[in-house]
Short mmCIF file of N, CA and C in Angstrom, two decimals:
data_model
loop_
_atom_site.label_atom_id
_atom_site.label_comp_id
_atom_site.label_asym_id
_atom_site.label_seq_id
_atom_site.Cartn_x
_atom_site.Cartn_y
_atom_site.Cartn_z
N MET A 1 -6.27 -7.08 23.07
CA MET A 1 -5.40 -7.25 21.92
C MET A 1 -4.74 -8.62 21.96
N ILE A 2 -4.43 -9.10 20.79
CA ILE A 2 -3.75 -10.39 20.65
C ILE A 2 -2.25 -10.18 20.85
N GLN A 3 -1.63 -11.11 21.55
CA GLN A 3 -0.19 -11.06 21.72
C GLN A 3 0.46 -12.04 20.75
N ALA A 4 1.66 -11.68 20.29
CA ALA A 4 2.39 -12.54 19.35
C ALA A 4 3.85 -12.58 19.75
N LYS A 5 4.48 -13.66 19.43
CA LYS A 5 5.91 -13.82 19.70
C LYS A 5 6.63 -13.91 18.36
N PHE A 6 7.71 -13.15 18.20
CA PHE A 6 8.46 -13.18 16.96
C PHE A 6 9.91 -12.84 17.24
N SER A 7 10.76 -13.11 16.28
CA SER A 7 12.20 -12.88 16.41
C SER A 7 12.59 -11.62 15.67
N LEU A 8 13.61 -10.94 16.20
CA LEU A 8 14.13 -9.71 15.61
C LEU A 8 15.62 -9.82 15.41
N THR A 9 16.12 -9.04 14.47
CA THR A 9 17.57 -8.92 14.34
C THR A 9 18.07 -7.99 15.45
N ASP A 10 19.36 -7.97 15.67
CA ASP A 10 19.93 -7.08 16.68
C ASP A 10 19.61 -5.62 16.37
N ALA A 11 19.70 -5.25 15.10
CA ALA A 11 19.43 -3.86 14.70
C ALA A 11 17.97 -3.49 14.99
N GLN A 12 17.05 -4.42 14.73
CA GLN A 12 15.64 -4.15 15.00
C GLN A 12 15.38 -4.02 16.49
N ALA A 13 16.03 -4.87 17.28
CA ALA A 13 15.88 -4.80 18.74
C ALA A 13 16.44 -3.48 19.27
N GLN A 14 17.55 -3.03 18.72
CA GLN A 14 18.12 -1.75 19.13
C GLN A 14 17.18 -0.60 18.77
N PHE A 15 16.57 -0.66 17.61
CA PHE A 15 15.62 0.36 17.21
C PHE A 15 14.44 0.40 18.19
N LEU A 16 13.92 -0.78 18.55
CA LEU A 16 12.82 -0.82 19.50
C LEU A 16 13.22 -0.25 20.86
N ALA A 17 14.46 -0.48 21.25
CA ALA A 17 14.94 0.05 22.52
C ALA A 17 14.96 1.58 22.51
N GLN A 18 15.06 2.18 21.35
CA GLN A 18 15.11 3.64 21.22
C GLN A 18 13.74 4.22 20.88
N ARG A 19 12.70 3.48 21.08
CA ARG A 19 11.35 3.88 20.66
C ARG A 19 10.91 5.22 21.23
N GLU A 20 11.30 5.53 22.45
CA GLU A 20 10.88 6.78 23.08
C GLU A 20 11.41 8.00 22.34
N GLN A 21 12.59 7.86 21.72
CA GLN A 21 13.15 8.96 20.93
C GLN A 21 12.25 9.31 19.75
N TYR A 22 11.47 8.37 19.31
CA TYR A 22 10.60 8.57 18.15
C TYR A 22 9.15 8.82 18.56
N GLY A 23 8.91 8.92 19.86
CA GLY A 23 7.58 9.25 20.35
C GLY A 23 6.64 8.08 20.58
N PHE A 24 7.17 6.87 20.60
CA PHE A 24 6.34 5.70 20.85
C PHE A 24 6.34 5.37 22.33
N LYS A 25 5.17 5.04 22.87
CA LYS A 25 5.08 4.77 24.30
C LYS A 25 5.60 3.39 24.68
N ASP A 26 5.51 2.44 23.75
CA ASP A 26 6.01 1.09 24.04
C ASP A 26 6.36 0.37 22.74
N LYS A 27 6.94 -0.80 22.89
CA LYS A 27 7.36 -1.60 21.74
C LYS A 27 6.18 -2.01 20.87
N SER A 28 5.08 -2.33 21.51
CA SER A 28 3.90 -2.77 20.76
C SER A 28 3.39 -1.68 19.83
N GLU A 29 3.45 -0.44 20.28
CA GLU A 29 3.00 0.66 19.43
C GLU A 29 3.87 0.78 18.18
N VAL A 30 5.17 0.56 18.36
CA VAL A 30 6.09 0.60 17.21
C VAL A 30 5.71 -0.48 16.21
N VAL A 31 5.49 -1.69 16.68
CA VAL A 31 5.18 -2.81 15.80
C VAL A 31 3.83 -2.59 15.12
N ARG A 32 2.82 -2.13 15.87
CA ARG A 32 1.51 -1.88 15.26
C ARG A 32 1.61 -0.80 14.18
N THR A 33 2.36 0.26 14.46
CA THR A 33 2.53 1.33 13.48
C THR A 33 3.25 0.81 12.24
N ALA A 34 4.29 0.02 12.44
CA ALA A 34 5.03 -0.53 11.30
C ALA A 34 4.13 -1.44 10.46
N LEU A 35 3.32 -2.26 11.12
CA LEU A 35 2.41 -3.14 10.38
C LEU A 35 1.35 -2.35 9.63
N ASP A 36 0.84 -1.29 10.24
CA ASP A 36 -0.13 -0.44 9.55
C ASP A 36 0.48 0.19 8.30
N HIS A 37 1.73 0.67 8.42
CA HIS A 37 2.40 1.27 7.27
C HIS A 37 2.66 0.23 6.18
N LEU A 38 3.09 -0.95 6.57
CA LEU A 38 3.32 -2.02 5.60
C LEU A 38 2.03 -2.41 4.90
N GLN A 39 0.95 -2.54 5.66
CA GLN A 39 -0.33 -2.89 5.06
C GLN A 39 -0.75 -1.84 4.05
N GLU A 40 -0.63 -0.56 4.40
CA GLU A 40 -1.00 0.52 3.48
C GLU A 40 -0.12 0.49 2.23
N LYS A 41 1.16 0.24 2.42
CA LYS A 41 2.07 0.17 1.27
C LYS A 41 1.70 -0.98 0.34
N LEU A 42 1.35 -2.12 0.90
CA LEU A 42 0.98 -3.27 0.08
C LEU A 42 -0.33 -3.01 -0.66
N ILE A 43 -1.27 -2.35 -0.01
CA ILE A 43 -2.54 -2.01 -0.67
C ILE A 43 -2.27 -1.06 -1.84
N GLN A 44 -1.44 -0.05 -1.61
CA GLN A 44 -1.11 0.90 -2.67
C GLN A 44 -0.39 0.21 -3.82
N GLN A 45 0.49 -0.75 -3.51
CA GLN A 45 1.20 -1.47 -4.55
C GLN A 45 0.23 -2.33 -5.36
N ARG A 46 -0.73 -2.94 -4.68
CA ARG A 46 -1.73 -3.75 -5.38
C ARG A 46 -2.56 -2.88 -6.32
N LEU A 47 -2.93 -1.69 -5.85
CA LEU A 47 -3.67 -0.77 -6.71
C LEU A 47 -2.85 -0.34 -7.92
N ALA A 48 -1.57 -0.03 -7.69
CA ALA A 48 -0.70 0.37 -8.80
C ALA A 48 -0.55 -0.78 -9.80
N ASP A 49 -0.38 -2.00 -9.30
CA ASP A 49 -0.26 -3.16 -10.19
C ASP A 49 -1.54 -3.35 -11.00
N SER A 50 -2.68 -3.16 -10.35
CA SER A 50 -3.95 -3.28 -11.03
C SER A 50 -4.09 -2.22 -12.11
N ALA A 51 -3.71 -1.00 -11.79
CA ALA A 51 -3.78 0.09 -12.78
C ALA A 51 -2.87 -0.21 -13.97
N ASP A 52 -1.68 -0.74 -13.69
CA ASP A 52 -0.76 -1.11 -14.78
C ASP A 52 -1.37 -2.18 -15.67
N LEU A 53 -2.02 -3.15 -15.05
CA LEU A 53 -2.65 -4.22 -15.82
C LEU A 53 -3.77 -3.66 -16.70
N TYR A 54 -4.62 -2.81 -16.13
CA TYR A 54 -5.69 -2.20 -16.92
C TYR A 54 -5.13 -1.35 -18.06
N THR A 55 -4.04 -0.65 -17.80
CA THR A 55 -3.40 0.15 -18.84
C THR A 55 -2.91 -0.74 -19.98
N GLU A 56 -2.30 -1.85 -19.62
CA GLU A 56 -1.80 -2.79 -20.63
C GLU A 56 -2.95 -3.39 -21.44
N ILE A 57 -4.00 -3.78 -20.75
CA ILE A 57 -5.16 -4.36 -21.43
C ILE A 57 -5.78 -3.32 -22.38
N TYR A 58 -5.93 -2.10 -21.88
CA TYR A 58 -6.52 -1.03 -22.69
C TYR A 58 -5.68 -0.75 -23.93
N ALA A 59 -4.37 -0.74 -23.75
CA ALA A 59 -3.47 -0.45 -24.87
C ALA A 59 -3.57 -1.50 -25.97
N ASN A 60 -3.96 -2.70 -25.62
CA ASN A 60 -4.03 -3.79 -26.60
C ASN A 60 -5.46 -4.13 -27.02
N ASP A 61 -6.43 -3.33 -26.61
CA ASP A 61 -7.83 -3.62 -26.91
C ASP A 61 -8.44 -2.44 -27.68
N SER A 62 -8.41 -2.55 -29.00
CA SER A 62 -8.88 -1.45 -29.83
C SER A 62 -10.38 -1.20 -29.66
N GLU A 63 -11.14 -2.23 -29.39
CA GLU A 63 -12.58 -2.05 -29.20
C GLU A 63 -12.86 -1.17 -27.97
N THR A 64 -12.17 -1.44 -26.89
CA THR A 64 -12.34 -0.62 -25.69
C THR A 64 -11.88 0.81 -25.94
N GLN A 65 -10.82 0.97 -26.69
CA GLN A 65 -10.34 2.32 -27.03
C GLN A 65 -11.41 3.07 -27.84
N GLU A 66 -12.05 2.38 -28.76
CA GLU A 66 -13.11 3.01 -29.55
C GLU A 66 -14.29 3.42 -28.68
N TRP A 67 -14.69 2.54 -27.74
CA TRP A 67 -15.79 2.88 -26.83
C TRP A 67 -15.43 4.11 -26.01
N THR A 68 -14.22 4.15 -25.54
CA THR A 68 -13.77 5.27 -24.71
C THR A 68 -13.78 6.57 -25.50
N GLU A 69 -13.26 6.52 -26.71
CA GLU A 69 -13.24 7.72 -27.56
C GLU A 69 -14.65 8.19 -27.88
N ALA A 70 -15.54 7.25 -28.14
CA ALA A 70 -16.93 7.60 -28.43
C ALA A 70 -17.59 8.24 -27.21
N ALA A 71 -17.33 7.68 -26.06
CA ALA A 71 -17.91 8.24 -24.83
C ALA A 71 -17.36 9.62 -24.54
N LEU A 72 -16.06 9.80 -24.77
CA LEU A 72 -15.45 11.09 -24.53
C LEU A 72 -15.96 12.17 -25.49
N SER A 73 -16.23 11.79 -26.72
CA SER A 73 -16.71 12.77 -27.69
C SER A 73 -18.11 13.26 -27.33
N ASP A 74 -18.89 12.45 -26.63
CA ASP A 74 -20.23 12.83 -26.20
C ASP A 74 -20.25 13.50 -24.83
N TRP A 75 -19.12 13.54 -24.17
CA TRP A 75 -19.03 14.10 -22.81
C TRP A 75 -19.15 15.61 -22.87
N PRO A 76 -19.99 16.21 -22.04
CA PRO A 76 -20.12 17.68 -22.07
C PRO A 76 -18.84 18.35 -21.55
N GLU A 77 -18.56 19.51 -22.13
CA GLU A 77 -17.34 20.22 -21.72
C GLU A 77 -17.60 21.24 -20.67
#
């Protein structure tokens, strides 16, 4: 694994010192877990932003709306 050096606030350092209370074996596991959660959150936010953009585009594109309605009317129930 790659090692990194970074700075923490006092509150963050205190949280890391209490890692065993939360079931983490060491400080690195806490940081890796936090980064994994942040990465997943950012991916989900990017997907939500993309969906919002497609929704906006769809709402303003009557031709696409017509194609969608036509496709839906032919869709088997």
